[in-house]
């Protein structure tokens, strides 16, 4: 990573506990307030059926894009601080309901394999609640492996995805 450079990043936002729309709106404000986050864009909000265990509420999901000069782990720290401020408890249990989940999907064209952070997000191309909102804000995106974002649209069904207004 060039220290002076800015990277174009994409983040997945998700919530299925409490007032999820309000939580995502607040999280968006908080992300925009991170120093060195610029040129912020946000997809619509989408209601989605849970992946993983089905005995949990539907999710509200969105994708945000921005440029930043923060290094990946510094960005992760900022995002986890925002998650924690919304009462997310990191129990270690995976795939359970959460008040706020912020996932780094892409960090420029970098591939990162660290204990705390794997980018591109390993499941992103199989998740309609990531692919469709991401396509809404970055239709021509090329993934770090050279594949076109567009090519994944037909591989995941959007039948259960409901686009909703992002207002409170
Ligand atoms: N399912 C949906 N629809 N949206 C999510 O954000 C989400 N996040 C998760 C799991 C539990 C995998 N399922 C999800 O972490």
mmCIF file of C-alpha atoms and ligand atoms in Angstrom:
data_model
loop_
_atom_site.group_PDB
_atom_site.id
_atom_site.type_symbol
_atom_site.label_atom_id
_atom_site.label_comp_id
_atom_site.label_asym_id
_atom_site.label_seq_id
_atom_site.Cartn_x
_atom_site.Cartn_y
_atom_site.Cartn_z
ATOM 1 C CA UNK A 1 0.000 0.000 0.000
ATOM 2 C CA UNK A 2 1.416 3.319 -0.968
ATOM 3 C CA UNK A 3 1.375 5.469 2.148
ATOM 4 C CA UNK A 4 0.403 8.610 0.273
ATOM 5 C CA UNK A 5 -2.203 6.851 -1.840
ATOM 6 C CA UNK A 6 -5.897 6.599 -1.461
ATOM 7 C CA UNK A 7 -7.700 3.337 -1.980
ATOM 8 C CA UNK A 8 -11.261 2.807 -3.160
ATOM 9 C CA UNK A 9 -12.990 0.610 -0.587
ATOM 10 C CA UNK A 10 -16.346 -1.092 -0.385
ATOM 11 C CA UNK A 11 -18.041 -2.036 2.883
ATOM 12 C CA UNK A 12 -21.032 -4.285 3.488
ATOM 13 C CA UNK A 13 -23.466 -3.148 6.172
ATOM 14 C CA UNK A 14 -25.949 -5.479 7.830
ATOM 15 C CA UNK A 15 -28.316 -5.534 10.788
ATOM 16 C CA UNK A 16 -31.169 -7.779 11.914
ATOM 17 C CA UNK A 17 -31.730 -6.801 15.535
ATOM 18 C CA UNK A 18 -33.386 -3.686 16.903
ATOM 19 C CA UNK A 19 -34.303 -0.794 14.592
ATOM 20 C CA UNK A 20 -32.058 -1.922 11.729
ATOM 21 C CA UNK A 21 -32.764 0.990 9.370
ATOM 22 C CA UNK A 22 -32.009 3.507 12.071
ATOM 23 C CA UNK A 23 -28.860 1.621 13.030
ATOM 24 C CA UNK A 24 -27.630 1.552 9.416
ATOM 25 C CA UNK A 25 -28.380 5.257 8.971
ATOM 26 C CA UNK A 26 -26.389 6.050 12.107
ATOM 27 C CA UNK A 27 -23.562 3.752 11.020
ATOM 28 C CA UNK A 28 -23.435 5.556 7.668
ATOM 29 C CA UNK A 29 -23.050 8.881 9.480
ATOM 30 C CA UNK A 30 -20.311 7.411 11.642
ATOM 31 C CA UNK A 31 -18.400 5.959 8.666
ATOM 32 C CA UNK A 32 -18.596 9.294 6.841
ATOM 33 C CA UNK A 33 -17.121 10.926 9.959
ATOM 34 C CA UNK A 34 -14.012 8.725 9.983
ATOM 35 C CA UNK A 35 -11.076 11.018 9.244
ATOM 36 C CA UNK A 36 -9.785 10.444 5.705
ATOM 37 C CA UNK A 37 -12.964 8.781 4.456
ATOM 38 C CA UNK A 38 -13.923 10.707 1.311
ATOM 39 C CA UNK A 39 -16.135 10.489 -1.762
ATOM 40 C CA UNK A 40 -18.686 8.421 0.108
ATOM 41 C CA UNK A 41 -21.447 6.687 -1.848
ATOM 42 C CA UNK A 42 -24.231 4.477 -0.522
ATOM 43 C CA UNK A 43 -26.526 1.906 -2.133
ATOM 44 C CA UNK A 44 -30.213 1.587 -1.368
ATOM 45 C CA UNK A 45 -31.147 -0.427 1.668
ATOM 46 C CA UNK A 46 -32.304 -3.981 0.970
ATOM 47 C CA UNK A 47 -34.326 -6.356 3.079
ATOM 48 C CA UNK A 48 -32.879 -9.862 2.779
ATOM 49 C CA UNK A 49 -33.570 -13.347 4.074
ATOM 50 C CA UNK A 50 -30.950 -14.627 6.505
ATOM 51 C CA UNK A 51 -28.123 -16.736 5.157
ATOM 52 C CA UNK A 52 -26.994 -19.347 7.645
ATOM 53 C CA UNK A 53 -29.409 -20.238 10.442
ATOM 54 C CA UNK A 54 -32.983 -19.403 9.381
ATOM 55 C CA UNK A 55 -34.348 -18.900 12.893
ATOM 56 C CA UNK A 56 -33.363 -15.250 12.951
ATOM 57 C CA UNK A 57 -35.043 -12.074 11.645
ATOM 58 C CA UNK A 58 -34.607 -10.784 8.098
ATOM 59 C CA UNK A 59 -31.671 -8.452 7.582
ATOM 60 C CA UNK A 60 -31.369 -4.946 6.294
ATOM 61 C CA UNK A 61 -28.260 -4.734 4.104
ATOM 62 C CA UNK A 62 -26.490 -2.025 2.133
ATOM 63 C CA UNK A 63 -23.091 -1.396 0.556
ATOM 64 C CA UNK A 64 -21.033 1.776 0.887
ATOM 65 C CA UNK A 65 -18.044 2.881 -1.160
ATOM 66 C CA UNK A 66 -15.432 5.520 -0.356
ATOM 67 C CA UNK A 67 -11.813 6.436 -0.791
ATOM 68 C CA UNK A 68 -9.477 6.416 2.178
ATOM 69 C CA UNK A 69 -5.819 6.748 2.992
ATOM 70 C CA UNK A 70 -6.279 4.517 6.048
ATOM 71 C CA UNK A 71 -4.399 1.236 5.972
ATOM 72 C CA UNK A 72 -6.682 -1.837 5.980
ATOM 73 C CA UNK A 73 -6.232 -2.723 9.653
ATOM 74 C CA UNK A 74 -6.674 0.907 10.716
ATOM 75 C CA UNK A 75 -9.917 0.961 8.729
ATOM 76 C CA UNK A 76 -10.984 -2.331 10.347
ATOM 77 C CA UNK A 77 -10.297 -0.851 13.798
ATOM 78 C CA UNK A 78 -12.490 2.149 12.994
ATOM 79 C CA UNK A 79 -15.318 -0.040 11.697
ATOM 80 C CA UNK A 80 -15.164 -2.389 14.697
ATOM 81 C CA UNK A 81 -15.314 0.622 17.020
ATOM 82 C CA UNK A 82 -18.524 1.673 15.251
ATOM 83 C CA UNK A 83 -19.922 -1.884 15.544
ATOM 84 C CA UNK A 84 -19.106 -1.927 19.238
ATOM 85 C CA UNK A 85 -20.807 1.414 19.806
ATOM 86 C CA UNK A 86 -24.024 -0.232 18.576
ATOM 87 C CA UNK A 87 -23.789 -2.970 21.127
ATOM 88 C CA UNK A 88 -22.440 -5.714 18.931
ATOM 89 C CA UNK A 89 -20.983 -8.358 21.181
ATOM 90 C CA UNK A 90 -18.247 -10.378 19.549
ATOM 91 C CA UNK A 91 -19.087 -13.669 21.218
ATOM 92 C CA UNK A 92 -17.101 -15.708 18.738
ATOM 93 C CA UNK A 93 -20.336 -17.338 17.640
ATOM 94 C CA UNK A 94 -20.648 -17.057 13.890
ATOM 95 C CA UNK A 95 -23.766 -16.515 11.841
ATOM 96 C CA UNK A 96 -26.008 -15.312 14.617
ATOM 97 C CA UNK A 97 -28.266 -12.252 14.694
ATOM 98 C CA UNK A 98 -26.480 -8.935 15.082
ATOM 99 C CA UNK A 99 -27.307 -5.285 15.655
ATOM 100 C CA UNK A 100 -24.599 -4.112 13.266
ATOM 101 C CA UNK A 101 -22.120 -5.877 11.026
ATOM 102 C CA UNK A 102 -19.613 -3.907 8.952
ATOM 103 C CA UNK A 103 -17.502 -6.017 6.582
ATOM 104 C CA UNK A 104 -14.672 -4.770 4.405
ATOM 105 C CA UNK A 105 -15.570 -6.277 1.027
ATOM 106 C CA UNK A 106 -12.837 -4.761 -1.123
ATOM 107 C CA UNK A 107 -9.787 -2.609 -0.470
ATOM 108 C CA UNK A 108 -8.709 -1.312 -3.850
ATOM 109 C CA UNK A 109 -7.443 -4.297 -5.806
ATOM 110 C CA UNK A 110 -5.539 -5.664 -2.820
ATOM 111 C CA UNK A 111 -5.777 -9.245 -1.635
ATOM 112 C CA UNK A 112 -5.283 -9.417 2.115
ATOM 113 C CA UNK A 113 -4.886 -12.603 4.145
ATOM 114 C CA UNK A 114 -4.349 -11.717 7.758
ATOM 115 C CA UNK A 115 -5.712 -13.240 10.925
ATOM 116 C CA UNK A 116 -8.148 -10.376 11.464
ATOM 117 C CA UNK A 117 -8.897 -9.521 7.879
ATOM 118 C CA UNK A 118 -9.443 -11.423 4.652
ATOM 119 C CA UNK A 119 -10.138 -9.269 1.581
ATOM 120 C CA UNK A 120 -11.911 -9.657 -0.813
ATOM 121 C CA UNK A 121 -14.539 -10.851 1.621
ATOM 122 C CA UNK A 122 -14.563 -14.645 1.070
ATOM 123 C CA UNK A 123 -18.337 -15.002 0.617
ATOM 124 C CA UNK A 124 -19.140 -11.767 -1.157
ATOM 125 C CA UNK A 125 -19.714 -13.168 -4.644
ATOM 126 C CA UNK A 126 -22.248 -15.702 -3.326
ATOM 127 C CA UNK A 127 -24.337 -13.238 -1.382
ATOM 128 C CA UNK A 128 -27.162 -11.488 -3.200
ATOM 129 C CA UNK A 129 -27.326 -8.959 -0.345
ATOM 130 C CA UNK A 130 -23.766 -7.909 -1.287
ATOM 131 C CA UNK A 131 -23.653 -8.347 -5.077
ATOM 132 C CA UNK A 132 -26.836 -6.424 -5.924
ATOM 133 C CA UNK A 133 -26.241 -3.336 -3.742
ATOM 134 C CA UNK A 134 -22.592 -3.299 -4.802
ATOM 135 C CA UNK A 135 -23.637 -3.433 -8.446
ATOM 136 C CA UNK A 136 -26.009 -0.530 -7.819
ATOM 137 C CA UNK A 137 -23.088 1.764 -6.886
ATOM 138 C CA UNK A 138 -20.264 0.152 -8.914
ATOM 139 C CA UNK A 139 -21.772 -1.458 -12.021
ATOM 140 C CA UNK A 140 -18.448 -1.736 -13.879
ATOM 141 C CA UNK A 141 -16.431 -3.075 -10.963
ATOM 142 C CA UNK A 142 -13.660 -5.572 -11.650
ATOM 143 C CA UNK A 143 -12.645 -7.791 -8.729
ATOM 144 C CA UNK A 144 -8.974 -8.323 -7.807
ATOM 145 C CA UNK A 145 -8.991 -11.699 -9.600
ATOM 146 C CA UNK A 146 -9.985 -9.956 -12.843
ATOM 147 C CA UNK A 147 -13.599 -11.154 -12.827
ATOM 148 C CA UNK A 148 -16.445 -8.754 -13.550
ATOM 149 C CA UNK A 149 -18.850 -8.025 -10.706
ATOM 150 C CA UNK A 150 -21.616 -8.172 -13.310
ATOM 151 C CA UNK A 151 -20.831 -11.837 -14.000
ATOM 152 C CA UNK A 152 -22.025 -12.843 -10.517
ATOM 153 C CA UNK A 153 -25.495 -11.321 -10.813
ATOM 154 C CA UNK A 154 -26.882 -14.310 -12.688
ATOM 155 C CA UNK A 155 -25.280 -16.768 -10.275
ATOM 156 C CA UNK A 156 -27.159 -15.512 -7.215
ATOM 157 C CA UNK A 157 -30.907 -15.037 -7.157
ATOM 158 C CA UNK A 158 -32.363 -11.729 -6.072
ATOM 159 C CA UNK A 159 -35.848 -13.267 -5.661
ATOM 160 C CA UNK A 160 -35.905 -12.674 -1.899
ATOM 161 C CA UNK A 161 -34.188 -9.285 -1.967
ATOM 162 C CA UNK A 162 -36.466 -6.295 -1.430
ATOM 163 C CA UNK A 163 -35.124 -2.831 -2.234
ATOM 164 C CA UNK A 164 -36.343 -0.334 0.356
ATOM 165 C CA UNK A 165 -35.938 3.366 0.909
ATOM 166 C CA UNK A 166 -32.985 4.311 3.035
ATOM 167 C CA UNK A 167 -34.752 7.075 4.925
ATOM 168 C CA UNK A 168 -35.573 6.800 8.634
HETATM 169 N N1 LIG B 1 -27.802 -12.915 5.979
HETATM 170 C C1 LIG B 1 -28.222 -11.774 5.418
HETATM 171 N N2 LIG B 1 -29.315 -11.807 4.642
HETATM 172 N N3 LIG B 1 -27.564 -10.595 5.590
HETATM 173 C C2 LIG B 1 -26.446 -10.527 6.361
HETATM 174 O O1 LIG B 1 -25.863 -9.430 6.497
HETATM 175 C C3 LIG B 1 -25.982 -11.701 6.973
HETATM 176 N N4 LIG B 1 -24.859 -11.708 7.733
HETATM 177 C C4 LIG B 1 -24.398 -12.818 8.288
HETATM 178 C C5 LIG B 1 -25.074 -14.141 8.086
HETATM 179 C C6 LIG B 1 -25.424 -14.723 9.442
HETATM 180 C C7 LIG B 1 -24.107 -15.066 7.354
HETATM 181 N N5 LIG B 1 -26.286 -14.064 7.322
HETATM 182 C C8 LIG B 1 -26.694 -12.896 6.754
HETATM 183 O O2 LIG B 1 -23.308 -12.778 9.022
#
